[in-house]
PDB file of C-alpha atoms and ligand atoms in Angstrom:
ATOM      1  CA  MET A   1      10.582 -68.363 -90.849  1.00 61.00           C
ATOM      2  CA  ARG A   2      13.575 -70.503 -89.891  1.00 77.00           C
ATOM      3  CA  LYS A   3      16.419 -68.936 -87.933  1.00 89.00           C
ATOM      4  CA  VAL A   4      19.200 -68.636 -90.491  1.00 94.00           C
ATOM      5  CA  VAL A   5      21.722 -67.175 -88.055  1.00 96.00           C
ATOM      6  CA  GLN A   6      22.515 -68.839 -84.740  1.00 96.00           C
ATOM      7  CA  ASN A   7      25.063 -67.965 -82.088  1.00 97.00           C
ATOM      8  CA  ILE A   8      27.157 -70.413 -80.069  1.00 97.00           C
ATOM      9  CA  ALA A   9      30.124 -68.107 -79.442  1.00 98.00           C
ATOM     10  CA  GLY A  10      29.349 -68.061 -75.710  1.00 97.00           C
ATOM     11  CA  ASP A  11      30.139 -71.791 -75.541  1.00 98.00           C
ATOM     12  CA  PHE A  12      33.633 -71.163 -76.832  1.00 98.00           C
ATOM     13  CA  LEU A  13      34.234 -68.258 -74.461  1.00 98.00           C
ATOM     14  CA  LYS A  14      33.741 -70.674 -71.545  1.00 98.00           C
ATOM     15  CA  ILE A  15      37.373 -71.508 -72.282  1.00 98.00           C
ATOM     16  CA  LEU A  16      38.118 -68.592 -69.948  1.00 98.00           C
ATOM     17  CA  ASP A  17      36.799 -70.640 -66.997  1.00 98.00           C
ATOM     18  CA  HIS A  18      39.754 -72.959 -67.496  1.00 98.00           C
ATOM     19  CA  ASP A  19      43.420 -72.754 -66.773  1.00 97.00           C
ATOM     20  CA  ARG A  20      45.469 -72.063 -69.883  1.00 96.00           C
ATOM     21  CA  LYS A  21      47.165 -75.455 -69.712  1.00 95.00           C
ATOM     22  CA  ASP A  22      43.731 -77.072 -70.008  1.00 97.00           C
ATOM     23  CA  TRP A  23      42.636 -75.186 -73.114  1.00 98.00           C
ATOM     24  CA  PHE A  24      43.440 -78.081 -75.414  1.00 98.00           C
ATOM     25  CA  SER A  25      41.238 -80.449 -73.416  1.00 98.00           C
ATOM     26  CA  PHE A  26      38.555 -77.743 -73.316  1.00 98.00           C
ATOM     27  CA  TRP A  27      38.716 -77.692 -77.119  1.00 98.00           C
ATOM     28  CA  GLN A  28      38.160 -81.470 -77.181  1.00 98.00           C
ATOM     29  CA  SER A  29      35.024 -81.172 -75.068  1.00 98.00           C
ATOM     30  CA  TYR A  30      33.821 -78.220 -77.160  1.00 98.00           C
ATOM     31  CA  LYS A  31      34.299 -80.404 -80.216  1.00 97.00           C
ATOM     32  CA  ARG A  32      32.242 -83.207 -78.681  1.00 97.00           C
ATOM     33  CA  LYS A  33      29.482 -80.784 -77.718  1.00 97.00           C
ATOM     34  CA  HIS A  34      29.254 -79.419 -81.259  1.00 97.00           C
ATOM     35  CA  SER A  35      29.770 -82.646 -83.131  1.00 95.00           C
ATOM     36  CA  PRO A  36      30.226 -83.036 -86.072  1.00 96.00           C
ATOM     37  CA  ILE A  37      30.666 -79.332 -86.827  1.00 97.00           C
ATOM     38  CA  VAL A  38      33.903 -78.549 -84.984  1.00 98.00           C
ATOM     39  CA  GLU A  39      35.415 -81.853 -86.077  1.00 97.00           C
ATOM     40  CA  ASN A  40      34.571 -81.050 -89.686  1.00 98.00           C
ATOM     41  CA  TYR A  41      36.067 -77.579 -89.200  1.00 98.00           C
ATOM     42  CA  GLU A  42      39.364 -79.203 -88.159  1.00 98.00           C
ATOM     43  CA  LYS A  43      39.217 -81.485 -91.193  1.00 98.00           C
ATOM     44  CA  ARG A  44      38.366 -78.669 -93.593  1.00 97.00           C
ATOM     45  CA  LEU A  45      41.381 -76.683 -92.381  1.00 98.00           C
ATOM     46  CA  GLY A  46      43.590 -79.784 -92.244  1.00 98.00           C
ATOM     47  CA  LEU A  47      44.376 -79.212 -88.567  1.00 98.00           C
ATOM     48  CA  THR A  48      46.430 -81.627 -86.496  1.00 97.00           C
ATOM     49  CA  PRO A  49      46.589 -81.787 -82.672  1.00 97.00           C
ATOM     50  CA  SER A  50      49.847 -79.829 -82.751  1.00 97.00           C
ATOM     51  CA  SER A  51      48.492 -77.088 -85.052  1.00 97.00           C
ATOM     52  CA  ILE A  52      45.427 -76.817 -82.787  1.00 98.00           C
ATOM     53  CA  GLU A  53      47.690 -76.466 -79.740  1.00 97.00           C
ATOM     54  CA  LYS A  54      49.670 -73.826 -81.600  1.00 97.00           C
ATOM     55  CA  ALA A  55      46.521 -71.868 -82.511  1.00 97.00           C
ATOM     56  CA  LEU A  56      45.290 -72.043 -78.907  1.00 97.00           C
ATOM     57  CA  HIS A  57      48.703 -70.963 -77.723  1.00 95.00           C
ATOM     58  CA  GLN A  58      48.464 -67.839 -79.888  1.00 95.00           C
ATOM     59  CA  MET A  59      45.364 -66.778 -77.981  1.00 96.00           C
ATOM     60  CA  THR A  60      46.118 -65.000 -74.732  1.00 96.00           C
ATOM     61  CA  ARG A  61      43.826 -64.675 -71.765  1.00 97.00           C
ATOM     62  CA  PRO A  62      43.763 -60.826 -71.891  1.00 97.00           C
ATOM     63  CA  MET A  63      42.831 -61.001 -75.580  1.00 97.00           C
ATOM     64  CA  LEU A  64      39.983 -63.438 -74.932  1.00 98.00           C
ATOM     65  CA  ASP A  65      38.894 -61.444 -71.864  1.00 98.00           C
ATOM     66  CA  LYS A  66      38.515 -58.350 -74.022  1.00 98.00           C
ATOM     67  CA  LEU A  67      36.671 -60.321 -76.683  1.00 98.00           C
ATOM     68  CA  ALA A  68      34.344 -61.800 -74.032  1.00 98.00           C
ATOM     69  CA  SER A  69      33.440 -58.404 -72.607  1.00 98.00           C
ATOM     70  CA  TYR A  70      32.886 -57.018 -76.121  1.00 98.00           C
ATOM     71  CA  TRP A  71      30.712 -60.014 -76.940  1.00 98.00           C
ATOM     72  CA  LYS A  72      28.680 -59.630 -73.753  1.00 97.00           C
ATOM     73  CA  ALA A  73      27.798 -56.074 -74.752  1.00 98.00           C
ATOM     74  CA  HIS A  74      27.276 -56.556 -78.487  1.00 97.00           C
ATOM     75  CA  SER A  75      26.293 -60.143 -79.301  1.00 96.00           C
ATOM     76  CA  ARG A  76      22.573 -59.455 -79.356  1.00 96.00           C
ATOM     77  CA  ASP A  77      22.857 -56.587 -81.838  1.00 94.00           C
ATOM     78  CA  GLN A  78      25.447 -58.387 -83.910  1.00 95.00           C
ATOM     79  CA  LYS A  79      23.183 -61.389 -84.267  1.00 95.00           C
ATOM     80  CA  LEU A  80      20.211 -59.196 -85.151  1.00 93.00           C
ATOM     81  CA  TRP A  81      22.135 -57.265 -87.822  1.00 92.00           C
ATOM     82  CA  SER A  82      23.558 -60.462 -89.237  1.00 95.00           C
ATOM     83  CA  SER A  83      20.104 -62.045 -89.472  1.00 94.00           C
ATOM     84  CA  HIS A  84      18.778 -58.898 -91.057  1.00 92.00           C
ATOM     85  CA  VAL A  85      21.359 -58.586 -93.846  1.00 91.00           C
ATOM     86  CA  ILE A  86      20.606 -62.159 -94.851  1.00 93.00           C
ATOM     87  CA  SER A  87      16.822 -62.288 -94.496  1.00 90.00           C
ATOM     88  CA  HIS A  88      16.354 -58.909 -96.216  1.00 88.00           C
ATOM     89  CA  ARG A  89      17.882 -60.535 -99.308  1.00 88.00           C
ATOM     90  CA  HIS A  90      15.788 -63.695 -99.118  1.00 87.00           C
ATOM     91  CA  GLY A  91      15.555 -64.136-102.874  1.00 86.00           C
ATOM     92  CA  LEU A  92      19.185 -63.305-103.589  1.00 88.00           C
ATOM     93  CA  PHE A  93      20.458 -65.898-101.129  1.00 92.00           C
ATOM     94  CA  ASN A  94      17.740 -68.414-102.004  1.00 91.00           C
ATOM     95  CA  LEU A  95      16.867 -68.960 -98.354  1.00 92.00           C
ATOM     96  CA  SER A  96      13.881 -71.133 -99.185  1.00 91.00           C
ATOM     97  CA  LYS A  97      16.336 -73.830-100.257  1.00 92.00           C
ATOM     98  CA  GLU A  98      17.165 -74.218 -96.536  1.00 92.00           C
ATOM     99  CA  ASP A  99      20.482 -75.847 -97.340  1.00 94.00           C
ATOM    100  CA  PHE A 100      22.598 -73.821 -94.918  1.00 96.00           C
ATOM    101  CA  THR A 101      22.735 -72.241 -91.489  1.00 97.00           C
ATOM    102  CA  VAL A 102      25.069 -69.511 -90.310  1.00 98.00           C
ATOM    103  CA  LEU A 103      26.662 -70.285 -86.962  1.00 98.00           C
ATOM    104  CA  ILE A 104      28.412 -67.444 -85.155  1.00 98.00           C
ATOM    105  CA  SER A 105      31.011 -69.296 -83.171  1.00 98.00           C
ATOM    106  CA  GLY A 106      34.381 -69.074 -81.488  1.00 98.00           C
ATOM    107  CA  LEU A 107      37.041 -71.080 -83.280  1.00 98.00           C
ATOM    108  CA  LEU A 108      40.788 -71.057 -83.648  1.00 98.00           C
ATOM    109  CA  GLY A 109      41.216 -67.633 -85.222  1.00 98.00           C
ATOM    110  CA  ILE A 110      42.496 -69.001 -88.541  1.00 98.00           C
ATOM    111  CA  ARG A 111      39.857 -67.929 -91.098  1.00 98.00           C
ATOM    112  CA  ASP A 112      36.921 -65.544 -90.670  1.00 98.00           C
ATOM    113  CA  TRP A 113      34.483 -68.022 -92.173  1.00 98.00           C
ATOM    114  CA  VAL A 114      34.554 -71.696 -93.098  1.00 98.00           C
ATOM    115  CA  VAL A 115      31.774 -73.879 -94.551  1.00 98.00           C
ATOM    116  CA  VAL A 116      31.453 -77.361 -93.093  1.00 98.00           C
ATOM    117  CA  GLN A 117      28.967 -80.188 -93.295  1.00 96.00           C
ATOM    118  CA  GLY A 118      26.588 -80.257 -90.332  1.00 95.00           C
ATOM    119  CA  ASN A 119      24.140 -82.990 -89.347  1.00 91.00           C
ATOM    120  CA  LYS A 120      21.594 -81.989 -91.942  1.00 90.00           C
ATOM    121  CA  GLU A 121      22.690 -78.955 -93.889  1.00 93.00           C
ATOM    122  CA  ASN A 122      25.815 -76.943 -94.602  1.00 97.00           C
ATOM    123  CA  VAL A 123      27.006 -74.812 -91.726  1.00 98.00           C
ATOM    124  CA  ILE A 124      28.701 -71.501 -92.434  1.00 98.00           C
ATOM    125  CA  LEU A 125      30.933 -71.006 -89.404  1.00 98.00           C
ATOM    126  CA  ILE A 126      31.820 -67.428 -88.543  1.00 98.00           C
ATOM    127  CA  ASP A 127      34.808 -67.218 -86.196  1.00 98.00           C
ATOM    128  CA  ILE A 128      34.629 -64.272 -83.790  1.00 98.00           C
ATOM    129  CA  VAL A 129      38.215 -64.987 -82.674  1.00 98.00           C
ATOM    130  CA  SER A 130      39.485 -64.479 -86.208  1.00 98.00           C
ATOM    131  CA  LEU A 131      37.389 -61.314 -86.661  1.00 98.00           C
ATOM    132  CA  TRP A 132      38.624 -60.009 -83.317  1.00 98.00           C
ATOM    133  CA  LYS A 133      42.278 -60.668 -84.172  1.00 97.00           C
ATOM    134  CA  ARG A 134      41.888 -58.826 -87.465  1.00 95.00           C
ATOM    135  CA  GLN A 135      39.948 -55.986 -85.803  1.00 96.00           C
ATOM    136  CA  ARG A 136      36.906 -56.707 -87.929  1.00 96.00           C
ATOM    137  CA  ILE A 137      34.455 -57.696 -85.208  1.00 97.00           C
ATOM    138  CA  ASP A 138      32.371 -54.538 -85.618  1.00 94.00           C
ATOM    139  CA  SER A 139      31.709 -55.616 -89.193  1.00 94.00           C
ATOM    140  CA  LEU A 140      30.511 -59.085 -88.265  1.00 96.00           C
ATOM    141  CA  SER A 141      27.277 -58.684 -90.216  1.00 95.00           C
ATOM    142  CA  SER A 142      29.320 -57.840 -93.340  1.00 95.00           C
ATOM    143  CA  ALA A 143      31.389 -60.973 -92.739  1.00 97.00           C
ATOM    144  CA  VAL A 144      28.162 -63.000 -92.539  1.00 97.00           C
ATOM    145  CA  PHE A 145      26.897 -61.386 -95.738  1.00 96.00           C
ATOM    146  CA  GLN A 146      30.153 -62.095 -97.582  1.00 96.00           C
ATOM    147  CA  ALA A 147      30.294 -65.660 -96.264  1.00 97.00           C
ATOM    148  CA  VAL A 148      26.756 -66.436 -97.475  1.00 97.00           C
ATOM    149  CA  ALA A 149      27.411 -64.743-100.836  1.00 95.00           C
ATOM    150  CA  GLY A 150      30.665 -66.726-101.116  1.00 96.00           C
ATOM    151  CA  PHE A 151      28.941 -69.988-100.177  1.00 97.00           C
ATOM    152  CA  ARG A 152      26.311 -69.407-102.870  1.00 95.00           C
ATOM    153  CA  ARG A 153      29.164 -69.005-105.367  1.00 93.00           C
ATOM    154  CA  GLY A 154      30.710 -72.281-104.217  1.00 96.00           C
ATOM    155  CA  ILE A 155      33.504 -70.811-102.063  1.00 97.00           C
ATOM    156  CA  THR A 156      34.028 -72.716 -98.829  1.00 96.00           C
ATOM    157  CA  MET A 157      36.228 -70.451 -96.716  1.00 98.00           C
ATOM    158  CA  GLY A 158      37.413 -66.880 -96.629  1.00 97.00           C
ATOM    159  CA  ASP A 159      38.239 -63.720 -94.749  1.00 98.00           C
ATOM    160  CA  MET A 160      36.115 -60.630 -94.567  1.00 96.00           C
ATOM    161  CA  ILE A 161      36.978 -57.913 -97.061  1.00 95.00           C
ATOM    162  CA  GLY A 162      36.849 -54.301 -95.867  1.00 94.00           C
ATOM    163  CA  LYS A 163      34.389 -51.792 -97.319  1.00 94.00           C
ATOM    164  CA  GLN A 164      37.020 -49.874 -99.289  1.00 96.00           C
ATOM    165  CA  ASN A 165      38.051 -53.064-101.096  1.00 96.00           C
ATOM    166  CA  VAL A 166      34.469 -54.133-101.693  1.00 95.00           C
ATOM    167  CA  LEU A 167      33.584 -50.778-103.235  1.00 97.00           C
ATOM    168  CA  ASP A 168      36.795 -50.614-105.312  1.00 97.00           C
ATOM    169  CA  THR A 169      35.955 -54.024-106.771  1.00 96.00           C
ATOM    170  CA  LEU A 170      32.407 -52.865-107.426  1.00 97.00           C
ATOM    171  CA  LYS A 171      33.726 -49.847-109.339  1.00 97.00           C
ATOM    172  CA  GLU A 172      35.556 -52.191-111.687  1.00 97.00           C
ATOM    173  CA  LYS A 173      32.397 -54.244-112.085  1.00 96.00           C
ATOM    174  CA  LEU A 174      30.195 -51.198-112.758  1.00 97.00           C
ATOM    175  CA  GLU A 175      32.589 -49.327-115.058  1.00 96.00           C
ATOM    176  CA  PRO A 176      31.559 -51.111-118.312  1.00 95.00           C
ATOM    177  CA  LEU A 177      27.890 -50.443-117.500  1.00 94.00           C
ATOM    178  CA  PHE A 178      28.311 -46.745-118.130  1.00 93.00           C
ATOM    179  CA  GLU A 179      29.187 -47.441-121.754  1.00 91.00           C
ATOM    180  CA  GLN A 180      25.561 -48.414-122.377  1.00 89.00           C
ATOM    181  CA  GLU A 181      23.347 -45.917-124.186  1.00 85.00           C
ATOM    182  CA  ASN A 182      20.170 -46.551-122.232  1.00 90.00           C
ATOM    183  CA  THR A 183      20.451 -44.526-119.013  1.00 92.00           C
ATOM    184  CA  GLU A 184      17.384 -46.105-117.481  1.00 93.00           C
ATOM    185  CA  GLU A 185      18.949 -49.538-117.885  1.00 94.00           C
ATOM    186  CA  ILE A 186      22.170 -48.252-116.326  1.00 95.00           C
ATOM    187  CA  MET A 187      20.272 -46.876-113.323  1.00 96.00           C
ATOM    188  CA  LYS A 188      18.307 -50.109-112.885  1.00 97.00           C
ATOM    189  CA  LYS A 189      21.492 -52.154-112.971  1.00 96.00           C
ATOM    190  CA  VAL A 190      23.246 -49.804-110.527  1.00 97.00           C
ATOM    191  CA  CYS A 191      20.352 -50.152-108.054  1.00 98.00           C
ATOM    192  CA  GLN A 192      20.285 -53.906-108.340  1.00 96.00           C
ATOM    193  CA  THR A 193      24.059 -54.311-108.063  1.00 96.00           C
ATOM    194  CA  LEU A 194      24.416 -52.037-105.039  1.00 97.00           C
ATOM    195  CA  PHE A 195      21.505 -53.691-103.254  1.00 95.00           C
ATOM    196  CA  GLU A 196      22.895 -57.155-103.925  1.00 92.00           C
ATOM    197  CA  GLU A 197      26.549 -56.504-103.190  1.00 92.00           C
ATOM    198  CA  VAL A 198      26.622 -54.046-100.300  1.00 94.00           C
ATOM    199  CA  PRO A 199      25.143 -55.507 -97.126  1.00 90.00           C
ATOM    200  CA  HIS A 200      23.924 -52.270 -95.572  1.00 91.00           C
ATOM    201  CA  TYR A 201      22.361 -50.717 -98.635  1.00 95.00           C
ATOM    202  CA  ASP A 202      18.773 -51.703 -97.913  1.00 95.00           C
ATOM    203  CA  TRP A 203      17.025 -49.440-100.418  1.00 97.00           C
ATOM    204  CA  VAL A 204      18.757 -47.977-103.470  1.00 98.00           C
ATOM    205  CA  GLY A 205      16.983 -45.613-105.827  1.00 98.00           C
ATOM    206  CA  PHE A 206      17.236 -42.660-108.142  1.00 97.00           C
ATOM    207  CA  TYR A 207      15.152 -39.514-108.013  1.00 97.00           C
ATOM    208  CA  LEU A 208      15.171 -37.365-111.133  1.00 95.00           C
ATOM    209  CA  VAL A 209      14.362 -33.699-111.427  1.00 94.00           C
ATOM    210  CA  SER A 210      11.096 -33.373-113.265  1.00 90.00           C
ATOM    211  CA  GLY A 211       9.312 -30.134-113.937  1.00 81.00           C
ATOM    212  CA  GLU A 212       9.755 -27.121-111.722  1.00 83.00           C
ATOM    213  CA  ASN A 213      11.631 -27.873-108.492  1.00 91.00           C
ATOM    214  CA  GLU A 214      10.309 -31.377-108.092  1.00 96.00           C
ATOM    215  CA  LEU A 215      11.837 -34.820-107.909  1.00 97.00           C
ATOM    216  CA  THR A 216      10.243 -37.942-109.360  1.00 97.00           C
ATOM    217  CA  LEU A 217      11.149 -41.464-108.339  1.00 97.00           C
ATOM    218  CA  GLY A 218      13.137 -43.308-110.990  1.00 96.00           C
ATOM    219  CA  PRO A 219      14.492 -46.863-110.950  1.00 97.00           C
ATOM    220  CA  TYR A 220      14.960 -48.373-107.495  1.00 98.00           C
ATOM    221  CA  THR A 221      15.524 -51.685-105.689  1.00 96.00           C
ATOM    222  CA  GLY A 222      13.917 -52.372-102.326  1.00 94.00           C
ATOM    223  CA  ASP A 223      10.456 -51.914-100.854  1.00 93.00           C
ATOM    224  CA  PRO A 224       8.028 -49.614-102.698  1.00 95.00           C
ATOM    225  CA  THR A 225       7.900 -46.061-101.345  1.00 96.00           C
ATOM    226  CA  GLU A 226       4.994 -43.629-101.117  1.00 96.00           C
ATOM    227  CA  HIS A 227       7.382 -40.754-101.919  1.00 97.00           C
ATOM    228  CA  VAL A 228       7.093 -40.876-105.664  1.00 97.00           C
ATOM    229  CA  LYS A 229       7.143 -37.067-106.026  1.00 97.00           C
ATOM    230  CA  ILE A 230       9.204 -34.896-103.674  1.00 97.00           C
ATOM    231  CA  PRO A 231       9.235 -31.078-103.856  1.00 96.00           C
ATOM    232  CA  PHE A 232      12.611 -29.363-103.583  1.00 95.00           C
ATOM    233  CA  GLU A 233      13.594 -28.619 -99.970  1.00 90.00           C
ATOM    234  CA  LYS A 234      11.278 -31.326 -98.571  1.00 97.00           C
ATOM    235  CA  GLY A 235      12.961 -34.231 -96.820  1.00 98.00           C
ATOM    236  CA  ILE A 236      16.581 -35.200 -97.213  1.00 98.00           C
ATOM    237  CA  CYS A 237      16.087 -35.713-100.935  1.00 98.00           C
ATOM    238  CA  GLY A 238      14.547 -32.286-101.470  1.00 97.00           C
ATOM    239  CA  GLN A 239      17.287 -30.586 -99.471  1.00 97.00           C
ATOM    240  CA  ALA A 240      20.037 -32.374-101.398  1.00 98.00           C
ATOM    241  CA  ALA A 241      18.383 -31.293-104.648  1.00 97.00           C
ATOM    242  CA  SER A 242      17.884 -27.662-103.673  1.00 96.00           C
ATOM    243  CA  THR A 243      21.383 -27.225-102.227  1.00 96.00           C
ATOM    244  CA  GLY A 244      23.239 -29.465-104.672  1.00 97.00           C
ATOM    245  CA  THR A 245      25.148 -31.069-101.797  1.00 97.00           C
ATOM    246  CA  THR A 246      25.501 -34.600-100.508  1.00 98.00           C
ATOM    247  CA  PHE A 247      23.490 -35.370 -97.364  1.00 98.00           C
ATOM    248  CA  LEU A 248      24.847 -38.069 -95.082  1.00 98.00           C
ATOM    249  CA  VAL A 249      22.436 -38.703 -92.228  1.00 98.00           C
ATOM    250  CA  GLU A 250      23.705 -40.995 -89.489  1.00 97.00           C
ATOM    251  CA  ASP A 251      20.421 -41.150 -87.594  1.00 97.00           C
ATOM    252  CA  VAL A 252      17.246 -40.206 -89.453  1.00 98.00           C
ATOM    253  CA  SER A 253      15.244 -40.029 -86.194  1.00 97.00           C
ATOM    254  CA  LYS A 254      17.184 -36.878 -85.321  1.00 97.00           C
ATOM    255  CA  GLU A 255      16.198 -35.077 -88.537  1.00 97.00           C
ATOM    256  CA  SER A 256      13.288 -32.654 -88.476  1.00 96.00           C
ATOM    257  CA  ASN A 257      13.047 -32.377 -92.280  1.00 97.00           C
ATOM    258  CA  TYR A 258      12.860 -36.059 -93.138  1.00 97.00           C
ATOM    259  CA  LEU A 259      10.346 -38.111 -95.134  1.00 97.00           C
ATOM    260  CA  SER A 260      10.000 -41.619 -93.789  1.00 95.00           C
ATOM    261  CA  CYS A 261       9.061 -44.398 -96.148  1.00 88.00           C
ATOM    262  CA  ASN A 262       9.880 -47.317 -93.894  1.00 91.00           C
ATOM    263  CA  PRO A 263      10.195 -47.325 -90.087  1.00 93.00           C
ATOM    264  CA  LYS A 264      13.130 -49.746 -90.354  1.00 93.00           C
ATOM    265  CA  VAL A 265      15.313 -47.069 -91.984  1.00 96.00           C
ATOM    266  CA  LYS A 266      17.959 -45.728 -89.582  1.00 96.00           C
ATOM    267  CA  SER A 267      20.394 -43.845 -91.807  1.00 98.00           C
ATOM    268  CA  GLU A 268      20.435 -42.381 -95.293  1.00 98.00           C
ATOM    269  CA  ILE A 269      22.727 -40.867 -97.892  1.00 98.00           C
ATOM    270  CA  VAL A 270      21.636 -38.729-100.834  1.00 98.00           C
ATOM    271  CA  VAL A 271      24.120 -37.733-103.534  1.00 98.00           C
ATOM    272  CA  PRO A 272      23.091 -35.223-106.217  1.00 98.00           C
ATOM    273  CA  ILE A 273      23.743 -35.888-109.893  1.00 97.00           C
ATOM    274  CA  LYS A 274      24.780 -32.679-111.616  1.00 95.00           C
ATOM    275  CA  LYS A 275      25.060 -31.716-115.249  1.00 92.00           C
ATOM    276  CA  ASP A 276      26.785 -28.436-116.120  1.00 89.00           C
ATOM    277  CA  GLY A 277      26.480 -27.383-112.476  1.00 91.00           C
ATOM    278  CA  GLU A 278      22.748 -28.020-112.332  1.00 93.00           C
ATOM    279  CA  VAL A 279      21.146 -30.803-110.255  1.00 95.00           C
ATOM    280  CA  ILE A 280      19.354 -33.212-112.603  1.00 94.00           C
ATOM    281  CA  GLY A 281      18.743 -36.074-110.205  1.00 95.00           C
ATOM    282  CA  GLU A 282      20.128 -37.901-107.215  1.00 97.00           C
ATOM    283  CA  LEU A 283      21.042 -41.271-105.849  1.00 98.00           C
ATOM    284  CA  ASP A 284      19.304 -42.087-102.567  1.00 98.00           C
ATOM    285  CA  ILE A 285      20.293 -44.990-100.316  1.00 98.00           C
ATOM    286  CA  ASP A 286      18.603 -46.051 -97.091  1.00 98.00           C
ATOM    287  CA  SER A 287      20.055 -48.369 -94.490  1.00 96.00           C
ATOM    288  CA  HIS A 288      18.412 -50.251 -91.670  1.00 93.00           C
ATOM    289  CA  THR A 289      21.677 -49.803 -89.706  1.00 91.00           C
ATOM    290  CA  LEU A 290      22.544 -46.651 -87.766  1.00 92.00           C
ATOM    291  CA  SER A 291      25.522 -44.677 -89.158  1.00 94.00           C
ATOM    292  CA  ALA A 292      25.858 -47.065 -92.072  1.00 95.00           C
ATOM    293  CA  PHE A 293      27.509 -44.522 -94.377  1.00 97.00           C
ATOM    294  CA  ASP A 294      30.863 -42.786 -94.213  1.00 97.00           C
ATOM    295  CA  GLU A 295      33.355 -40.991 -96.443  1.00 97.00           C
ATOM    296  CA  ILE A 296      34.168 -44.250 -98.267  1.00 97.00           C
ATOM    297  CA  ASP A 297      30.530 -44.631 -99.360  1.00 98.00           C
ATOM    298  CA  LYS A 298      30.342 -40.949-100.217  1.00 98.00           C
ATOM    299  CA  GLU A 299      33.353 -41.098-102.535  1.00 98.00           C
ATOM    300  CA  PHE A 300      32.058 -44.274-104.207  1.00 98.00           C
ATOM    301  CA  LEU A 301      28.530 -42.962-104.729  1.00 98.00           C
ATOM    302  CA  ARG A 302      29.840 -39.644-106.042  1.00 98.00           C
ATOM    303  CA  TRP A 303      31.862 -41.602-108.574  1.00 98.00           C
ATOM    304  CA  ILE A 304      28.668 -43.361-109.727  1.00 98.00           C
ATOM    305  CA  CYS A 305      26.792 -40.062-109.961  1.00 97.00           C
ATOM    306  CA  SER A 306      29.520 -38.376-111.989  1.00 96.00           C
ATOM    307  CA  LYS A 307      29.675 -41.371-114.355  1.00 95.00           C
ATOM    308  CA  LEU A 308      25.923 -41.222-114.757  1.00 94.00           C
ATOM    309  CA  SER A 309      25.910 -37.520-115.353  1.00 93.00           C
ATOM    310  CA  GLU A 310      28.136 -38.086-118.395  1.00 89.00           C
ATOM    311  CA  ARG A 311      25.421 -40.414-119.724  1.00 84.00           C
ATOM    312  CA  ILE A 312      22.270 -38.558-118.758  1.00 77.00           C
ATOM    313  CA  ASP A 313      20.791 -36.121-121.189  1.00 67.00           C
ATOM    314  CA  ARG A 314      18.090 -34.138-119.457  1.00 52.00           C
ATOM    315  CA  ARG A 315      15.896 -33.872-122.521  1.00 49.00           C
ATOM    316  CA  THR A 316      15.870 -37.559-123.373  1.00 47.00           C
ATOM    317  CA  CYS A 317      15.715 -38.947-119.874  1.00 49.00           C
ATOM    318  CA  PHE A 318      12.573 -37.458-118.451  1.00 46.00           C
TER     319      PHE A 318
HETATM  320  N1  SME B 401      13.864 -40.362 -96.844  1.00 74.03           N
HETATM  321  C1  SME B 401      13.781 -39.555 -98.021  1.00 74.03           C
HETATM  322  C2  SME B 401      12.574 -39.887 -98.839  1.00 74.03           C
HETATM  323  C3  SME B 401      12.804 -40.914 -99.861  1.00 74.03           C
HETATM  324  S1  SME B 401      12.734 -42.479 -99.272  1.00 74.03           S
HETATM  325  O1  SME B 401      13.896 -42.649 -98.416  1.00 74.03           O
HETATM  326  C4  SME B 401      12.860 -43.600-100.465  1.00 74.03           C
HETATM  327  C5  SME B 401      13.777 -38.088 -97.608  1.00 74.03           C
HETATM  328  O2  SME B 401      13.741 -37.739 -96.440  1.00 74.03           O
HETATM  329  O3  SME B 401      13.799 -37.248 -98.516  1.00 74.03           O
END
């Protein structure tokens, strides 16, 4: 498969080998090396020589030094995660069209991502300087995800949106769904929406309490799982069901009572759905990223589960 995500940020960080007064001429040679991409970036942002000088002037050597040492330690992982969030959603992003490449680069710190015309296809430029300045570098893979999603919607530049904002917007989008009568349809749509809109939700599914102390797999989005029936207390799902509490597992490899359905899974969250104090099902999300979930996810997913619980009628659902 083609490499959707490439990384040329190291080329930009060579700016540190030069005296500060020579940074503008370094930029000119960087532009020549990555022609026509950097030139088209300048055009897309309407930059002039003086605005470029100004942007370079706003970068300090200590700032770039810190960025360079961060990048040395994390670039490999960042590139891997970024490739993963895109390729795992091959169909959603229509990768077979091969009309774009993501280029992780160092630019002038103006926008987190900008789409420009490359030699053959569109190039989605991700600027690590901009992400660094806005203290978003740890979320680079989310920036890549949002940039590709934005590009597919016809947006040509933007800044990464934090998780809290993303999930707040999703709440507004999901709210009308819960008016529907058909709970199975609601669950299907929830799975699909979460999988498509949240970069680190790699498997999203519902388990529903069926029979005596047993969970049965309901609607889900992601790879098929062998765990179609799970007894209470077995695995993370069974424990969440038997205790009625949310389980947030940062590293599944450290869990002794865990049911693996895919070796790629690194972290998991399971939120029970309760009706009149009784667990009637749960929402289970797997991520291929370590520690992918936090209190922000927990609050959001609990909101979904409480909305669903208003809709679910135990007798009609299962
Ligand atoms: N990991 C879960 C099993 C369900 S799969 O993740 C879909 C568990 O330990 O209960």
